[in-house]
Amino acid sequence: MRDQGMFSIIEKEEQRQKQNVELIASENFVSKEVREAQGSVLTNKYAEGYPGKRYYGGCIHVDEAERLTIQRALDLFKAEHVNVQPHSGSQANMAVYNTILNPGDTVLGMDLAAGGHLTHGHPLNFSGTLYNFVPYVVNAQSECIDYDLLEKQALEVKPKLIVAGASAYSRIIDFKRLREIADKASCYLMVDMAHIAGLVATGAHPSPIPYADFVTTTTHKTLRGPRGGMVFCKKEFAKKLDSKVFPGMQGGPLEHVIAAKGICLYEASQPEFKEYIDQVLKNVQVMVKGFKEAGFRIVSGGSDNHLLMVDVLDSIGMSGKEAEKLLDAAGITCNKNTIPFDTQKPFVTSGIRLGAAAMTSRGFKEKEFEQVTEWMIEVLKANNEQTCAAIKEQVVALTSQFPTEAIL
Ligand code: PLP
């Protein structure tokens, strides 16, 4: 019997996704094929172990699926080794830490307010409780990574690992320079490219693969795949890394998700995906321009990637929390976010983070992003319910012209 209780909730969420303008920088709309693989019979299969070395029988076909995903990941990112089993980005990061660190080891990780992720050493996260993470911040003027300062800090702190990569950083990251710093400080380098993986796949952002000992990623952000993680590493770490994922920290791999990862990697290798990423970058520039012209302060003065950070507190005296709520009421979904040296608590924040990956998947181009930026500015400046309601009607009218069926 169909579970109407649950399916009616899913239908409501589908409706929300269709109607709203989705600007959460870590979200995307996956293809029908990615969803098909995730909802496939592969979900029924146990396959502890790795292709050719499983602890269960009947793995002949999931072996083939996992091998194909592995090969596609290696080809797309030109890497020596990959583990496609981590269930999430956080677990991908945990797998690397378990491979090279002992509890208490010192690690340099980007401060959360500067754009880093929870798993880069936040005190409430396993990373911050198990290891001695020392945060690095961005330059107070440029709000960009200060590589000279980072080098000085690395030589002082003597970490065993430097973790680079971020959740809320809109500038190109210089992986070559980070490698030089890691070499000078005689430590490992891990790059968490979760946010920019799609850009790296098409060459729109330099690849960390040639420089880092380990590269972790999620598959569900700009890469536009299923929710999940992957870890790339140099051959020398392959065996240990694999053993830390299984049996180290996971049981049976999610073979339906692994197959969906394979499909997303196939899609990301197609010429249309490069066009898609190029359009994402153009659309972000439209938002940057619109907000700047309206007098808003953009963190670091702009963006080189798929997201921008708007300092709403400095610009219009509104917290990120209030801005998120107002925009939500107008059918525009984004998230509050701390900005470098934020004076507000993480649940309040001074900024909002806006990304173009999801709506570009739905077909939004410069024209639509110009319109949405105008609406956001109007909503934030007016700060009242009537404006939100009036804009919401227009948002619904616009999104209805970009049916999710094309992708969903
Ligand atoms: N790393 C970065 C840079 C992220 O932004 C995120 C998620 O937002 C993660 C890791 C964690 O991914 P997950 O939510 O799949 O654990």
mmCIF file of N, CA and C in Angstrom, residues 98-181:
data_model
loop_
_atom_site.group_PDB
_atom_site.id
_atom_site.type_symbol
_atom_site.label_atom_id
_atom_site.label_comp_id
_atom_site.label_asym_id
_atom_site.label_seq_id
_atom_site.Cartn_x
_atom_site.Cartn_y
_atom_site.Cartn_z
ATOM 1 N N ASN A 98 41.690 9.989 9.060
ATOM 2 C CA ASN A 98 42.007 8.678 9.636
ATOM 3 C C ASN A 98 43.210 8.028 8.965
ATOM 4 N N THR A 99 43.459 8.412 7.711
ATOM 5 C CA THR A 99 44.567 7.808 6.966
ATOM 6 C C THR A 99 45.926 8.347 7.428
ATOM 7 N N ILE A 100 45.986 9.643 7.713
ATOM 8 C CA ILE A 100 47.324 10.216 7.996
ATOM 9 C C ILE A 100 47.497 10.842 9.369
ATOM 10 N N LEU A 101 46.407 10.980 10.125
ATOM 11 C CA LEU A 101 46.543 11.665 11.413
ATOM 12 C C LEU A 101 46.325 10.717 12.582
ATOM 13 N N ASN A 102 46.900 11.088 13.703
ATOM 14 C CA ASN A 102 46.573 10.441 14.973
ATOM 15 C C ASN A 102 45.845 11.470 15.822
ATOM 16 N N PRO A 103 44.977 11.001 16.730
ATOM 17 C CA PRO A 103 44.278 11.969 17.583
ATOM 18 C C PRO A 103 45.287 12.922 18.238
ATOM 19 N N GLY A 104 44.927 14.189 18.252
ATOM 20 C CA GLY A 104 45.799 15.177 18.878
ATOM 21 C C GLY A 104 46.753 15.850 17.902
ATOM 22 N N ASP A 105 46.908 15.309 16.711
ATOM 23 C CA ASP A 105 47.809 15.925 15.726
ATOM 24 C C ASP A 105 47.328 17.326 15.340
ATOM 25 N N THR A 106 48.317 18.152 14.989
ATOM 26 C CA THR A 106 47.989 19.536 14.634
ATOM 27 C C THR A 106 47.700 19.670 13.132
ATOM 28 N N VAL A 107 46.621 20.383 12.833
ATOM 29 C CA VAL A 107 46.195 20.595 11.444
ATOM 30 C C VAL A 107 45.851 22.072 11.266
ATOM 31 N N LEU A 108 46.236 22.633 10.123
ATOM 32 C CA LEU A 108 45.815 24.005 9.801
ATOM 33 C C LEU A 108 44.592 23.930 8.897
ATOM 34 N N GLY A 109 43.507 24.551 9.314
ATOM 35 C CA GLY A 109 42.278 24.511 8.515
ATOM 36 C C GLY A 109 41.658 25.901 8.445
ATOM 37 N N MET A 110 40.956 26.171 7.371
ATOM 38 C CA MET A 110 40.357 27.499 7.194
ATOM 39 C C MET A 110 39.246 27.745 8.215
ATOM 40 N N ASP A 111 39.307 28.897 8.836
ATOM 41 C CA ASP A 111 38.328 29.294 9.830
ATOM 42 C C ASP A 111 36.913 29.282 9.215
ATOM 43 N N LEU A 112 35.945 28.809 10.007
ATOM 44 C CA LEU A 112 34.567 28.710 9.500
ATOM 45 C C LEU A 112 34.053 30.075 9.029
ATOM 46 N N ALA A 113 34.324 31.130 9.800
ATOM 47 C CA ALA A 113 33.835 32.463 9.417
ATOM 48 C C ALA A 113 34.497 32.947 8.129
ATOM 49 N N ALA A 114 35.696 32.453 7.863
ATOM 50 C CA ALA A 114 36.397 32.864 6.637
ATOM 51 C C ALA A 114 35.911 32.062 5.434
ATOM 52 N N GLY A 115 35.128 31.018 5.684
ATOM 53 C CA GLY A 115 34.589 30.239 4.570
ATOM 54 C C GLY A 115 34.804 28.743 4.693
ATOM 55 N N GLY A 116 35.559 28.311 5.708
ATOM 56 C CA GLY A 116 35.853 26.881 5.883
ATOM 57 C C GLY A 116 34.609 26.060 6.235
ATOM 58 N N HIS A 117 34.759 24.736 6.215
ATOM 59 C CA HIS A 117 33.632 23.858 6.539
ATOM 60 C C HIS A 117 33.775 23.323 7.963
ATOM 61 N N LEU A 118 32.649 22.915 8.526
ATOM 62 C CA LEU A 118 32.626 22.325 9.876
ATOM 63 C C LEU A 118 33.708 21.264 10.076
ATOM 64 N N THR A 119 33.893 20.433 9.029
ATOM 65 C CA THR A 119 34.850 19.318 9.131
ATOM 66 C C THR A 119 36.301 19.782 8.967
ATOM 67 N N HIS A 120 36.500 21.110 8.888
ATOM 68 C CA HIS A 120 37.859 21.633 8.823
ATOM 69 C C HIS A 120 38.284 22.136 10.202
ATOM 70 N N GLY A 121 37.703 21.548 11.235
ATOM 71 C CA GLY A 121 38.194 21.832 12.588
ATOM 72 C C GLY A 121 37.266 22.585 13.500
ATOM 73 N N HIS A 122 35.989 22.671 13.169
ATOM 74 C CA HIS A 122 35.072 23.359 14.085
ATOM 75 C C HIS A 122 35.060 22.626 15.425
ATOM 76 N N PRO A 123 35.092 23.386 16.532
ATOM 77 C CA PRO A 123 35.167 22.732 17.852
ATOM 78 C C PRO A 123 34.029 21.767 18.156
ATOM 79 N N LEU A 124 32.870 21.943 17.532
ATOM 80 C CA LEU A 124 31.750 21.037 17.818
ATOM 81 C C LEU A 124 31.710 19.839 16.872
ATOM 82 N N ASN A 125 32.632 19.819 15.910
ATOM 83 C CA ASN A 125 32.664 18.739 14.926
ATOM 84 C C ASN A 125 33.725 17.713 15.347
ATOM 85 N N PHE A 126 33.602 16.464 14.830
ATOM 86 C CA PHE A 126 34.594 15.439 15.182
ATOM 87 C C PHE A 126 36.012 15.916 14.876
ATOM 88 N N SER A 127 36.155 16.705 13.812
ATOM 89 C CA SER A 127 37.494 17.166 13.420
ATOM 90 C C SER A 127 38.116 18.022 14.518
ATOM 91 N N GLY A 128 37.302 18.901 15.086
ATOM 92 C CA GLY A 128 37.791 19.799 16.121
ATOM 93 C C GLY A 128 37.975 19.131 17.466
ATOM 94 N N THR A 129 37.243 18.059 17.722
ATOM 95 C CA THR A 129 37.394 17.405 19.022
ATOM 96 C C THR A 129 38.523 16.375 18.991
ATOM 97 N N LEU A 130 38.710 15.714 17.844
ATOM 98 C CA LEU A 130 39.741 14.662 17.764
ATOM 99 C C LEU A 130 41.146 15.208 17.517
ATOM 100 N N TYR A 131 41.225 16.296 16.725
ATOM 101 C CA TYR A 131 42.532 16.804 16.315
ATOM 102 C C TYR A 131 42.721 18.238 16.797
ATOM 103 N N ASN A 132 43.978 18.646 16.809
ATOM 104 C CA ASN A 132 44.284 20.009 17.239
ATOM 105 C C ASN A 132 44.281 20.938 16.024
ATOM 106 N N PHE A 133 43.082 21.314 15.594
ATOM 107 C CA PHE A 133 42.977 22.204 14.429
ATOM 108 C C PHE A 133 43.317 23.633 14.831
ATOM 109 N N VAL A 134 44.168 24.259 14.046
ATOM 110 C CA VAL A 134 44.486 25.676 14.236
ATOM 111 C C VAL A 134 43.908 26.401 13.023
ATOM 112 N N PRO A 135 43.031 27.405 13.249
ATOM 113 C CA PRO A 135 42.394 28.048 12.092
ATOM 114 C C PRO A 135 43.298 29.067 11.411
ATOM 115 N N TYR A 136 43.212 29.135 10.081
ATOM 116 C CA TYR A 136 43.826 30.270 9.385
ATOM 117 C C TYR A 136 42.713 31.155 8.853
ATOM 118 N N VAL A 137 42.981 32.455 8.857
ATOM 119 C CA VAL A 137 41.945 33.406 8.453
ATOM 120 C C VAL A 137 42.337 34.023 7.117
ATOM 121 N N VAL A 138 41.445 34.845 6.579
ATOM 122 C CA VAL A 138 41.788 35.549 5.338
ATOM 123 C C VAL A 138 42.375 36.908 5.685
ATOM 124 N N ASN A 139 42.941 37.571 4.700
ATOM 125 C CA ASN A 139 43.481 38.911 4.900
ATOM 126 C C ASN A 139 42.321 39.869 5.226
ATOM 127 N N ALA A 140 42.498 40.710 6.249
ATOM 128 C CA ALA A 140 41.391 41.546 6.710
ATOM 129 C C ALA A 140 40.956 42.559 5.653
ATOM 130 N N GLN A 141 41.881 43.012 4.800
ATOM 131 C CA GLN A 141 41.508 44.002 3.777
ATOM 132 C C GLN A 141 40.912 43.323 2.534
ATOM 133 N N SER A 142 41.667 42.370 1.986
ATOM 134 C CA SER A 142 41.232 41.766 0.713
ATOM 135 C C SER A 142 40.156 40.697 0.916
ATOM 136 N N GLU A 143 40.073 40.175 2.118
ATOM 137 C CA GLU A 143 39.174 39.061 2.457
ATOM 138 C C GLU A 143 39.470 37.824 1.598
ATOM 139 N N CYS A 144 40.709 37.750 1.112
ATOM 140 C CA CYS A 144 41.164 36.591 0.352
ATOM 141 C C CYS A 144 42.232 35.872 1.183
ATOM 142 N N ILE A 145 42.504 34.623 0.805
ATOM 143 C CA ILE A 145 43.539 33.883 1.536
ATOM 144 C C ILE A 145 44.852 34.645 1.409
ATOM 145 N N ASP A 146 45.518 34.841 2.542
ATOM 146 C CA ASP A 146 46.803 35.538 2.555
ATOM 147 C C ASP A 146 47.884 34.452 2.613
ATOM 148 N N TYR A 147 48.426 34.116 1.435
ATOM 149 C CA TYR A 147 49.340 32.969 1.360
ATOM 150 C C TYR A 147 50.633 33.216 2.138
ATOM 151 N N ASP A 148 51.099 34.484 2.164
ATOM 152 C CA ASP A 148 52.334 34.784 2.927
ATOM 153 C C ASP A 148 52.090 34.532 4.413
ATOM 154 N N LEU A 149 50.922 34.996 4.868
ATOM 155 C CA LEU A 149 50.573 34.823 6.284
ATOM 156 C C LEU A 149 50.409 33.339 6.605
ATOM 157 N N LEU A 150 49.790 32.627 5.678
ATOM 158 C CA LEU A 150 49.560 31.189 5.880
ATOM 159 C C LEU A 150 50.902 30.455 5.952
ATOM 160 N N GLU A 151 51.830 30.857 5.111
ATOM 161 C CA GLU A 151 53.158 30.220 5.133
ATOM 162 C C GLU A 151 53.836 30.461 6.487
ATOM 163 N N LYS A 152 53.749 31.703 6.935
ATOM 164 C CA LYS A 152 54.363 32.055 8.232
ATOM 165 C C LYS A 152 53.731 31.205 9.344
ATOM 166 N N GLN A 153 52.413 31.117 9.302
ATOM 167 C CA GLN A 153 51.684 30.357 10.332
ATOM 168 C C GLN A 153 52.057 28.869 10.266
ATOM 169 N N ALA A 154 52.169 28.350 9.059
ATOM 170 C CA ALA A 154 52.506 26.925 8.901
ATOM 171 C C ALA A 154 53.906 26.639 9.456
ATOM 172 N N LEU A 155 54.820 27.564 9.228
ATOM 173 C CA LEU A 155 56.181 27.344 9.729
ATOM 174 C C LEU A 155 56.232 27.440 11.264
ATOM 175 N N GLU A 156 55.361 28.262 11.817
ATOM 176 C CA GLU A 156 55.301 28.397 13.284
ATOM 177 C C GLU A 156 54.594 27.210 13.931
ATOM 178 N N VAL A 157 53.427 26.867 13.362
ATOM 179 C CA VAL A 157 52.540 25.865 13.974
ATOM 180 C C VAL A 157 53.018 24.435 13.726
ATOM 181 N N LYS A 158 53.745 24.256 12.609
ATOM 182 C CA LYS A 158 54.248 22.932 12.188
ATOM 183 C C LYS A 158 53.131 21.872 12.155
ATOM 184 N N PRO A 159 52.136 22.095 11.326
ATOM 185 C CA PRO A 159 51.034 21.113 11.272
ATOM 186 C C PRO A 159 51.470 19.842 10.557
ATOM 187 N N LYS A 160 50.722 18.783 10.779
ATOM 188 C CA LYS A 160 50.975 17.552 10.017
ATOM 189 C C LYS A 160 50.227 17.622 8.686
ATOM 190 N N LEU A 161 49.198 18.476 8.654
ATOM 191 C CA LEU A 161 48.341 18.581 7.470
ATOM 192 C C LEU A 161 47.813 20.003 7.335
ATOM 193 N N ILE A 162 47.757 20.469 6.083
ATOM 194 C CA ILE A 162 47.024 21.712 5.797
ATOM 195 C C ILE A 162 45.766 21.310 5.024
ATOM 196 N N VAL A 163 44.629 21.807 5.512
ATOM 197 C CA VAL A 163 43.360 21.548 4.810
ATOM 198 C C VAL A 163 42.944 22.825 4.090
ATOM 199 N N ALA A 164 42.809 22.714 2.760
ATOM 200 C CA ALA A 164 42.343 23.862 1.973
ATOM 201 C C ALA A 164 40.987 23.526 1.381
ATOM 202 N N GLY A 165 40.357 24.536 0.821
ATOM 203 C CA GLY A 165 39.010 24.332 0.270
ATOM 204 C C GLY A 165 38.008 24.956 1.221
ATOM 205 N N ALA A 166 36.810 25.257 0.717
ATOM 206 C CA ALA A 166 35.881 26.036 1.528
ATOM 207 C C ALA A 166 34.431 25.843 1.109
ATOM 208 N N SER A 167 33.547 26.344 1.978
ATOM 209 C CA SER A 167 32.109 26.299 1.693
ATOM 210 C C SER A 167 31.582 27.670 1.303
ATOM 211 N N ALA A 168 32.316 28.698 1.648
ATOM 212 C CA ALA A 168 31.814 30.053 1.416
ATOM 213 C C ALA A 168 32.967 30.987 1.063
ATOM 214 N N TYR A 169 33.685 30.634 0.010
ATOM 215 C CA TYR A 169 34.828 31.439 -0.435
ATOM 216 C C TYR A 169 34.677 31.620 -1.935
ATOM 217 N N SER A 170 34.672 32.872 -2.392
ATOM 218 C CA SER A 170 34.288 33.124 -3.790
ATOM 219 C C SER A 170 35.483 33.361 -4.714
ATOM 220 N N ARG A 171 36.683 33.109 -4.245
ATOM 221 C CA ARG A 171 37.852 33.396 -5.067
ATOM 222 C C ARG A 171 38.606 32.133 -5.473
ATOM 223 N N ILE A 172 39.408 32.249 -6.535
ATOM 224 C CA ILE A 172 40.258 31.136 -6.973
ATOM 225 C C ILE A 172 41.224 30.787 -5.836
ATOM 226 N N ILE A 173 41.430 29.512 -5.620
ATOM 227 C CA ILE A 173 42.407 29.094 -4.607
ATOM 228 C C ILE A 173 43.671 28.642 -5.323
ATOM 229 N N ASP A 174 44.819 29.135 -4.853
ATOM 230 C CA ASP A 174 46.099 28.866 -5.504
ATOM 231 C C ASP A 174 46.701 27.574 -4.918
ATOM 232 N N PHE A 175 46.373 26.453 -5.545
ATOM 233 C CA PHE A 175 46.809 25.157 -5.013
ATOM 234 C C PHE A 175 48.323 24.961 -5.147
ATOM 235 N N LYS A 176 48.901 25.552 -6.195
ATOM 236 C CA LYS A 176 50.350 25.423 -6.402
ATOM 237 C C LYS A 176 51.081 26.075 -5.223
ATOM 238 N N ARG A 177 50.593 27.256 -4.865
ATOM 239 C CA ARG A 177 51.217 27.980 -3.757
ATOM 240 C C ARG A 177 51.028 27.191 -2.445
ATOM 241 N N LEU A 178 49.868 26.602 -2.283
ATOM 242 C CA LEU A 178 49.610 25.819 -1.063
ATOM 243 C C LEU A 178 50.561 24.615 -0.987
ATOM 244 N N ARG A 179 50.824 24.002 -2.155
ATOM 245 C CA ARG A 179 51.781 22.873 -2.189
ATOM 246 C C ARG A 179 53.172 23.335 -1.739
ATOM 247 N N GLU A 180 53.556 24.519 -2.235
ATOM 248 C CA GLU A 180 54.879 25.050 -1.849
ATOM 249 C C GLU A 180 54.936 25.280 -0.339
ATOM 250 N N ILE A 181 53.841 25.797 0.199
ATOM 251 C CA ILE A 181 53.796 26.048 1.654
ATOM 252 C C ILE A 181 53.875 24.713 2.405
#
